[in-house]
Tab-separated table of C-alpha atoms in Angstrom:
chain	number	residue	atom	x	y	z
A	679	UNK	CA	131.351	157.315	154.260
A	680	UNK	CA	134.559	158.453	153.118
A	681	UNK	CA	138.383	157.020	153.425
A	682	UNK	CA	140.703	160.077	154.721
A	683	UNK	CA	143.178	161.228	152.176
A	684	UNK	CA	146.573	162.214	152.542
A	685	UNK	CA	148.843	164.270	150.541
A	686	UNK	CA	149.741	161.762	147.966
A	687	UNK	CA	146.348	159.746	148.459
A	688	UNK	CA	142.917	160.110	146.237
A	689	UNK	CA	140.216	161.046	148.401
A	690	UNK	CA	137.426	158.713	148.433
A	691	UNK	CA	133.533	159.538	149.099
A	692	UNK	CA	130.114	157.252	147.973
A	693	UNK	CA	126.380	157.895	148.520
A	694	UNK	CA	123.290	155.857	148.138
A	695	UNK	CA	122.394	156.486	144.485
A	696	UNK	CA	119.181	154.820	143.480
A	697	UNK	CA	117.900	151.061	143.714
A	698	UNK	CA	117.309	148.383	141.218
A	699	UNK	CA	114.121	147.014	139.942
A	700	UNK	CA	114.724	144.373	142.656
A	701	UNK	CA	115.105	146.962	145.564
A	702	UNK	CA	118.846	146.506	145.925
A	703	UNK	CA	120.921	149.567	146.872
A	704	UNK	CA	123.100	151.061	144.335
A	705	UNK	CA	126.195	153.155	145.513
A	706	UNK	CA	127.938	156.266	143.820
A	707	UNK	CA	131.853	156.459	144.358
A	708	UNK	CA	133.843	159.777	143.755
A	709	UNK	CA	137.204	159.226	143.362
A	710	UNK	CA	139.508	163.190	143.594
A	711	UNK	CA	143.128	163.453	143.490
A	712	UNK	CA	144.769	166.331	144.025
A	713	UNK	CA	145.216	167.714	140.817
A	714	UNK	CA	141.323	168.115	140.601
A	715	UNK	CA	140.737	165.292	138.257
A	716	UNK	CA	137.841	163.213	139.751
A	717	UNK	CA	135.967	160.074	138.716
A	718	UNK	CA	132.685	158.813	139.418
A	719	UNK	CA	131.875	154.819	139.848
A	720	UNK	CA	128.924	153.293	140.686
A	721	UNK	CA	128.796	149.394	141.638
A	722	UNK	CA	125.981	148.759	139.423
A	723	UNK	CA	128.005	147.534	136.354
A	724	UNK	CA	131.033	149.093	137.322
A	725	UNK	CA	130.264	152.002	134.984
A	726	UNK	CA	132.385	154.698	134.950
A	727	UNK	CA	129.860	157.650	135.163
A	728	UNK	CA	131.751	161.039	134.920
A	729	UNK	CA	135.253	161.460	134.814
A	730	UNK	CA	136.962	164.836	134.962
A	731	UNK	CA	139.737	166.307	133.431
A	732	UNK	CA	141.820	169.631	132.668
A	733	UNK	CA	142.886	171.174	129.421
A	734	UNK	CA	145.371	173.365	128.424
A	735	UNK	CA	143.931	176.337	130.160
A	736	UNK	CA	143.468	174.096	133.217
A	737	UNK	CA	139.660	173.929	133.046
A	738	UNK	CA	137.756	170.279	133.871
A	739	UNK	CA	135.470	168.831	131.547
A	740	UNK	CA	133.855	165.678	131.553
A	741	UNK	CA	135.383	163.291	128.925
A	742	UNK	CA	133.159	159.967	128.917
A	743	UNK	CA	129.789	159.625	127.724
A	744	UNK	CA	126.911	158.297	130.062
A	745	UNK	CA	123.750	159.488	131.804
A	746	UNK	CA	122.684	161.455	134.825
A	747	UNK	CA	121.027	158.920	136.507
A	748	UNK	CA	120.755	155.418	137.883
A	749	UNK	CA	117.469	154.828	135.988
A	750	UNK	CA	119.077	155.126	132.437
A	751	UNK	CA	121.737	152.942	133.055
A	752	UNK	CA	118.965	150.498	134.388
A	753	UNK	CA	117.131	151.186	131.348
A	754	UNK	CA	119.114	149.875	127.404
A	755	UNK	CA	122.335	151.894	126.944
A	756	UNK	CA	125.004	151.557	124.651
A	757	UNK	CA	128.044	149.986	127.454
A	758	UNK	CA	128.728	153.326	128.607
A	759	UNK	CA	131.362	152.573	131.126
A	760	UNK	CA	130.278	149.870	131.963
A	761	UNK	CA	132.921	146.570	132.848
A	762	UNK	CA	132.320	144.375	130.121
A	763	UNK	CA	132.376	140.173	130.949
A	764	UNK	CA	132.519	137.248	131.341
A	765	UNK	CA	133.522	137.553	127.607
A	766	UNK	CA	134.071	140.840	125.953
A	767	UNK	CA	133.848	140.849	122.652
A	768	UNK	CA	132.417	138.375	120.112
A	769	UNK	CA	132.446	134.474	120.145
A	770	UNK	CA	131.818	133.524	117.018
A	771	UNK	CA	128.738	131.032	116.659
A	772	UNK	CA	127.922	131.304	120.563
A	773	UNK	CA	129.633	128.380	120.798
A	774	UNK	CA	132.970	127.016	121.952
A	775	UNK	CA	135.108	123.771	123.502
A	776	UNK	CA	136.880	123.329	126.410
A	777	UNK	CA	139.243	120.099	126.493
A	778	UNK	CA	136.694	118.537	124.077
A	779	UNK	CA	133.547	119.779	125.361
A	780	UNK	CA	131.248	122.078	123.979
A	781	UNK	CA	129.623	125.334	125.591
A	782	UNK	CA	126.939	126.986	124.063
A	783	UNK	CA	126.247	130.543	125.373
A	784	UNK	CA	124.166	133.464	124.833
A	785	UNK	CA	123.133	134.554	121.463
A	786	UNK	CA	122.561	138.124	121.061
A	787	UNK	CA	124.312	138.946	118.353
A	788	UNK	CA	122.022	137.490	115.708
A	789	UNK	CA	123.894	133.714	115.741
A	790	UNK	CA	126.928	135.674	117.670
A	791	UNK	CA	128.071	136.446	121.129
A	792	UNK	CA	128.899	139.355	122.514
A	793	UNK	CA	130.141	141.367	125.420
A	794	UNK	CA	128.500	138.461	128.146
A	795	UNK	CA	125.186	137.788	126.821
A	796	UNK	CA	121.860	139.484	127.661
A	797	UNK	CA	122.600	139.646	130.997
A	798	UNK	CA	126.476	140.189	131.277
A	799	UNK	CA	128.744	141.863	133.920
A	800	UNK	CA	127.296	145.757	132.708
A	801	UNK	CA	124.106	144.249	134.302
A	802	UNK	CA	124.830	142.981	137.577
A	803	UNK	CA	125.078	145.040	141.092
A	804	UNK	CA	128.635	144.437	142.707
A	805	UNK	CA	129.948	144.256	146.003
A	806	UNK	CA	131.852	147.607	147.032
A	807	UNK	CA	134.260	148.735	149.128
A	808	UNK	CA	136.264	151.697	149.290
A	809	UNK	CA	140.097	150.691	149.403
A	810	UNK	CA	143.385	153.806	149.143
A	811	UNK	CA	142.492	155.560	145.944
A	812	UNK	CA	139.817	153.747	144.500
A	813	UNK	CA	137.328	151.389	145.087
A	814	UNK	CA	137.146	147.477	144.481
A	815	UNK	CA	134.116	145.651	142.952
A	816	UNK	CA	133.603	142.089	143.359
A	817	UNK	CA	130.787	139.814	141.501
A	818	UNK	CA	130.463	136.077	142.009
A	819	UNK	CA	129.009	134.761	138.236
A	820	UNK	CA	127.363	131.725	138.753
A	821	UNK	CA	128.228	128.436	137.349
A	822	UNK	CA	126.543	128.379	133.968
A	823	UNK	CA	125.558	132.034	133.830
A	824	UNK	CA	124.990	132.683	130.192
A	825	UNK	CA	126.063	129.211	129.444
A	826	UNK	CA	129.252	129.905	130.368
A	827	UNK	CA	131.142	127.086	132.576
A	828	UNK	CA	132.378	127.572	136.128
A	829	UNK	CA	131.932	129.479	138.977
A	830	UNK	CA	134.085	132.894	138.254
A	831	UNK	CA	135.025	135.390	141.264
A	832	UNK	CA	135.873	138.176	140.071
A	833	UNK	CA	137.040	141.530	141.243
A	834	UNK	CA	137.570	144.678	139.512
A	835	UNK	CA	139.573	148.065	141.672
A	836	UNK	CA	139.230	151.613	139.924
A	837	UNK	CA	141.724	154.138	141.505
A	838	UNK	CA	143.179	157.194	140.811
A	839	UNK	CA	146.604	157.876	140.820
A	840	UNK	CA	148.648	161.460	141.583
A	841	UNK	CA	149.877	161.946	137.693
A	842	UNK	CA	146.205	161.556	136.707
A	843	UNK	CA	145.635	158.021	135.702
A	844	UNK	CA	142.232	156.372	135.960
A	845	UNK	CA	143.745	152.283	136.819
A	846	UNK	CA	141.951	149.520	136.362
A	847	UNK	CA	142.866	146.266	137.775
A	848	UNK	CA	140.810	142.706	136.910
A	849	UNK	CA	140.856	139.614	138.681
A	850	UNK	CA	139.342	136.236	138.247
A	851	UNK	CA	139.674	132.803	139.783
A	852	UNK	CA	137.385	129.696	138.590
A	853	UNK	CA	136.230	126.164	140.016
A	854	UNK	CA	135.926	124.916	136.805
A	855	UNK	CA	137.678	125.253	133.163
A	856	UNK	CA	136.498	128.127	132.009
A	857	UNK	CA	137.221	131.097	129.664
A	858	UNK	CA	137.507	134.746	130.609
A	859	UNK	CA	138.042	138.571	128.702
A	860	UNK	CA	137.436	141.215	130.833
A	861	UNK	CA	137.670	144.739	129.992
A	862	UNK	CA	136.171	148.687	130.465
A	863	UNK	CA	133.834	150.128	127.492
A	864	UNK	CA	133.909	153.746	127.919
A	865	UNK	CA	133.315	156.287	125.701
A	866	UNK	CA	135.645	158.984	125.405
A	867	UNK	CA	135.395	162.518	123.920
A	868	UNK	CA	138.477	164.500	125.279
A	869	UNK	CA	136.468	167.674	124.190
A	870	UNK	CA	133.615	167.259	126.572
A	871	UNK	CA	131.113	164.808	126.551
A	872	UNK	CA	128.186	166.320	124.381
A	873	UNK	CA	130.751	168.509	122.783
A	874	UNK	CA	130.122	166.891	119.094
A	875	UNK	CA	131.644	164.188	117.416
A	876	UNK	CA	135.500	162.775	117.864
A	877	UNK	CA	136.270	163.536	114.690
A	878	UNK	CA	139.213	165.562	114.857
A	879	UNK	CA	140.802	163.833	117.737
A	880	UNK	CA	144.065	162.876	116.636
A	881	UNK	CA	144.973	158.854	117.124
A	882	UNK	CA	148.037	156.815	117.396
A	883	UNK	CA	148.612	152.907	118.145
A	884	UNK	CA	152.091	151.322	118.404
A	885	UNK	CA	150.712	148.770	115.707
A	886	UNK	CA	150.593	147.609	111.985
A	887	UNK	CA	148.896	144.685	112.682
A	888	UNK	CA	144.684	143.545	113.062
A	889	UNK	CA	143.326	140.489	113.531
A	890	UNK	CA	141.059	140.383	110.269
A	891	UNK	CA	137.063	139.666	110.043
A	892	UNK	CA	134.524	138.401	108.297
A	893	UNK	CA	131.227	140.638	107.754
A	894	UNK	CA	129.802	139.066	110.937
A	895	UNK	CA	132.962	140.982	112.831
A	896	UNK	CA	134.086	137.572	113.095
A	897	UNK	CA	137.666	136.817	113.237
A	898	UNK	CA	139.413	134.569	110.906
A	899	UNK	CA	141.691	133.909	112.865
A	900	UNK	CA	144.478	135.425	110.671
A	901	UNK	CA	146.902	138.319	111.966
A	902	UNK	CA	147.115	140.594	108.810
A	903	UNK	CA	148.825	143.712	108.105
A	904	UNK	CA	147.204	146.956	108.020
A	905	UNK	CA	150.453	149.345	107.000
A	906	UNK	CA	149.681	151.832	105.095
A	907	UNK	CA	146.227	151.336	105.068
A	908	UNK	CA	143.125	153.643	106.670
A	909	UNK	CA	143.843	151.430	109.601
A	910	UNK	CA	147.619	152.006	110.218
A	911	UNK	CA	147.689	154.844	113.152
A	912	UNK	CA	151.633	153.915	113.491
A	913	UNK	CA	151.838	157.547	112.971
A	914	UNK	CA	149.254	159.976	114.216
A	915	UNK	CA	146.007	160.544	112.314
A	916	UNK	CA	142.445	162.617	112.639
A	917	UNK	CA	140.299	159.441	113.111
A	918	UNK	CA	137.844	161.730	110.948
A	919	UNK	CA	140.443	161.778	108.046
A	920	UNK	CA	140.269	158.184	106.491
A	921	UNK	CA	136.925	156.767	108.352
A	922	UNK	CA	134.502	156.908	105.319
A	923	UNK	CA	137.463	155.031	102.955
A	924	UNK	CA	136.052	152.600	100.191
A	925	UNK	CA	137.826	149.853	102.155
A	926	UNK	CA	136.735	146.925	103.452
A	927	UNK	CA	137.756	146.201	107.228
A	928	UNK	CA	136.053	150.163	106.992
A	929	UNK	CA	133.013	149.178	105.445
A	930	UNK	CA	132.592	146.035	107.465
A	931	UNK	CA	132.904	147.905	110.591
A	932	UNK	CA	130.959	151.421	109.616
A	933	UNK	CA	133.798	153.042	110.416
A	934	UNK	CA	136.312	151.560	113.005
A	935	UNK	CA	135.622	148.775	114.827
A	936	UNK	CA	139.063	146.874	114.981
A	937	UNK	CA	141.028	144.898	117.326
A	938	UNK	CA	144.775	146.223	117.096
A	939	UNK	CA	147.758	143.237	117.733
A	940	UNK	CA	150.007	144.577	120.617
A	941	UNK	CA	153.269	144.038	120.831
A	942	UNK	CA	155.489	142.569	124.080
A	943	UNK	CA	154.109	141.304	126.939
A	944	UNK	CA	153.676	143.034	130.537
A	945	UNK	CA	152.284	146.752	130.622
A	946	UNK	CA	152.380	148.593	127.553
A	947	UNK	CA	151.701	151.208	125.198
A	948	UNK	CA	148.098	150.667	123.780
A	949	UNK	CA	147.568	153.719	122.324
A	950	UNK	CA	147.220	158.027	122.493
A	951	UNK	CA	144.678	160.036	121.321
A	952	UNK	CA	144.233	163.814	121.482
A	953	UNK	CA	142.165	166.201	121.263
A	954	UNK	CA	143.756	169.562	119.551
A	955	UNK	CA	140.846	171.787	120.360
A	956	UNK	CA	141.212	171.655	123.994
A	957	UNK	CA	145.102	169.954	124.473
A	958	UNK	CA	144.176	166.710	126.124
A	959	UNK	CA	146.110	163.794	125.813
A	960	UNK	CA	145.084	160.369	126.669
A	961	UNK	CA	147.434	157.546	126.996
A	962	UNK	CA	146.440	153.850	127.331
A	963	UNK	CA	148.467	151.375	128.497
A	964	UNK	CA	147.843	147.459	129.223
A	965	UNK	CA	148.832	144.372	129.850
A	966	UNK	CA	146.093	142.859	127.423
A	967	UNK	CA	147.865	141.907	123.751
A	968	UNK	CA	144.776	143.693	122.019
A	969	UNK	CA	142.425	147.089	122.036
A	970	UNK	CA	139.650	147.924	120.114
A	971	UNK	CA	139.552	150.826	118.810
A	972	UNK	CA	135.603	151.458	118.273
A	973	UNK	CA	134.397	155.175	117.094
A	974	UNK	CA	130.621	154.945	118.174
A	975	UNK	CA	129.361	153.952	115.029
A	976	UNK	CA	126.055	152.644	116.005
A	977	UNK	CA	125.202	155.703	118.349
A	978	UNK	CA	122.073	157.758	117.543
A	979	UNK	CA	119.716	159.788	119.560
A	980	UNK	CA	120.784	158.744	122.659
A	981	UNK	CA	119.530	161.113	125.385
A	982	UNK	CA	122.564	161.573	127.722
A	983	UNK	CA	123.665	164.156	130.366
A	984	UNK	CA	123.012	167.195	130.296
A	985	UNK	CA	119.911	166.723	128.247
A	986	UNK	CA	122.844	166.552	125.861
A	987	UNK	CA	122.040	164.068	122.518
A	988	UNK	CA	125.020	161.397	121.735
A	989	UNK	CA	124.721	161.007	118.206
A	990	UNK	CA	126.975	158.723	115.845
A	991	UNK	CA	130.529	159.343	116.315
A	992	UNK	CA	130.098	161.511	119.441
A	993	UNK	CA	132.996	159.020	121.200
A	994	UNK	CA	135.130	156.497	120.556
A	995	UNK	CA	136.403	153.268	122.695
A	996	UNK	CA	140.038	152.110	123.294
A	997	UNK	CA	138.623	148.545	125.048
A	998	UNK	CA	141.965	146.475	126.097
A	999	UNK	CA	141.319	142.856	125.445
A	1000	UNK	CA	142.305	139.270	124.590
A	1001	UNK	CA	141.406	139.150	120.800
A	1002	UNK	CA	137.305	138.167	119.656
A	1003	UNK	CA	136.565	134.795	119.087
A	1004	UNK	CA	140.026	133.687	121.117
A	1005	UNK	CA	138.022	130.575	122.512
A	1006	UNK	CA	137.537	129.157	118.880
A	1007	UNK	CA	141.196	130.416	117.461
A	1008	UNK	CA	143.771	128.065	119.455
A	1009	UNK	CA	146.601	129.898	117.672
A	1010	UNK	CA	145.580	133.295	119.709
A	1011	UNK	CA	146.574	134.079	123.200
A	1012	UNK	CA	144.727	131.832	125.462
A	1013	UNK	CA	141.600	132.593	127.430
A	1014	UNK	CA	140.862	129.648	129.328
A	1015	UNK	CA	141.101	130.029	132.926
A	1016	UNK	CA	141.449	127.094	134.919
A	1017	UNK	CA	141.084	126.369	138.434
A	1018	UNK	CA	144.269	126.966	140.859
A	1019	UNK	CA	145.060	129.811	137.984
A	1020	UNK	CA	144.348	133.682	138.598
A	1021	UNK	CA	143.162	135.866	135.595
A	1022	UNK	CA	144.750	139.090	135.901
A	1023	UNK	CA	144.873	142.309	133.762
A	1024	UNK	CA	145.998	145.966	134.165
A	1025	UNK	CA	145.289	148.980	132.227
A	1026	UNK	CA	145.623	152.643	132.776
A	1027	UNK	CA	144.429	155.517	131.028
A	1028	UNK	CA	146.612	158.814	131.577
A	1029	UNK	CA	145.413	162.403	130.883
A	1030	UNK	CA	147.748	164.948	130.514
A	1031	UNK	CA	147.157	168.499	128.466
A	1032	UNK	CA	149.887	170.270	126.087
């Protein structure tokens, strides 16, 4: 099945792409504009599976991380792609209150939470159709799923656009009180996936600001300043150059493993990183107030495509986000969802080459 394209339009093609352990059909979505650059999407936790872009000598490479095949994203991967909910991110004790209530959720990181629980959004099969550009996902979470509170509807649209942005647009309505941080957790290499590590990719966000942790990744809840620091990428820097610094946020995280304070509200810049080997640029902009910058510090001998190895370092995330542990940190940007209210977020990562 395919939606016709026009001129200005992304083209738009899926096939039947495996089934889960349950029997349920699993789709594959191509997404082509007309500049060449293509994405792949499958409905099985939203994962971006390939996406394609040129260099400076106009030649396509695939610049995310992930696996040939349905079966290894069935199996344990790393959130290669993959939308990341109902709470991205940590929650600090697995625990938090709504108007005076408490919700305890999913443990699975040691006494923490993190990125939904053992069963999050990365693990469910979503509804699909193919809309102009893209396609939209939609997954009903069920009241209590993973402890957390209220029904959630959610909806998630990929699409392409003609200056070669991959868009991402989450929505979210609730029948109870509720909280909600929704994001994407690929893993980019603008070299190639399989290429080597990020290293030399050069890094800049619009920020001099963190929100610190403790060794459990925890935040404090206090909004420090990083300028000057191994952190700061107010100007651009190698994210090789100052990873292995005797410095503490550094050593907490194995490298970095941050969540950057944004600036403004509405959409906005997030962040740019290139790639100086092959001239790719990739610009990330949001309407989240964080990102989290994450360099693939726990990767190692993960068999991806190719029968290519991902080892650590081999990519690096840009996740836009409400900050960790917002649910226990009133003074942060809210998170709770509420019924009547719609969650919504936008973010866009733009390739270019120079």
């Amino acid at each position: 099945m395919s939606i016709p394209s026009s001129p200005q339009a992304a083209s738009v093609e899926s096939v039947a792409w495996g089934k889960t352990a349950a029997g349920e059909e699993v789709k594959l979505f191509t997404l082509r504009n007309a500049n060449g650059m293509e994405a792949k999407i499958t409905n099985w936790g939203g994962y971006i599976v390939s996406l394609k872009v040129a260099d400076k000598k106009g030649q396509f490479a695939d610049v995310v991380l992930g696996f040939d095949s349905l079966e290894d994203y069935l199996a344990k991967n790393p959130f290669f792609g993959c939308i990341t909910g109902r709470y991205a991110n940590r929650i600090g004790g697995a625990k938090f209150k709504i108007d005076g209530v408490e919700h305890h959720v999913t443990a699975n990181s040691g006494k923490n939470h993190i990125h939904g629980g053992k069963l999050g959004f990365d693990k469910k099969l979503w509804n699909a159709k193919e809309i102009t550009d893209g396609v939209e996902l939609s997954y009903t979470s069920a009241d209590g799923e993973e402890g957390f509170p209220g029904e959630l509807k959610c909806t998630v649209s990929y699409t392409l656009t003609q200056d070669n942005g991959l868009r991402i647009d989450y929505k979210a309505t609730t029948n109870k009180p509720t909280v909600v941080n929704l994001t994407n957790h690929a893993y980019f290499n603008l070299s190639g996936e399989g290429s080597g590590d990020i290293l030399g990719h050069e890094l800049t966000i619009p920020t001099d600001q963190i929100t610190a942790t403790d060794d459990d990744l925890i935040t404090t809840g206090e909004i420090v300043s990083i300028k000057g620091t191994p952190l700061d990428f107010t100007t651009p820097h190698a994210i090789g150059e100052r990873i292995g610094a005797d410095y503490k946020p550094l050593v907490q995280g194995i490298g970095y493993d941050h969540n950057y304070v944004l600036a403004g509200s509405g959409m906005k810049l997030a962040a740019t990183a290139k790639d100086p080997a092959s001239g790719r640029v990739m610009t990330v902009r949001t309407t989240e107030p964080g990102v989290q910058l994450y360099t693939g510090n726990h990767l190692k001998e993960v068999n991806g495509k190719g029968g290519h190895v991902y080892q650590k370092r081999h990519g690096f995330c840009l996740e836009t986000q409400h900050y960790p542990d917002s649910p226990n940190k009133p003074a942060f940007p809210s998170v709770i969802l509420r019924p009547g209210e719609t969650f919504q977020s936008t973010t866009i990562y733009q390739f270019s080459a120079e």
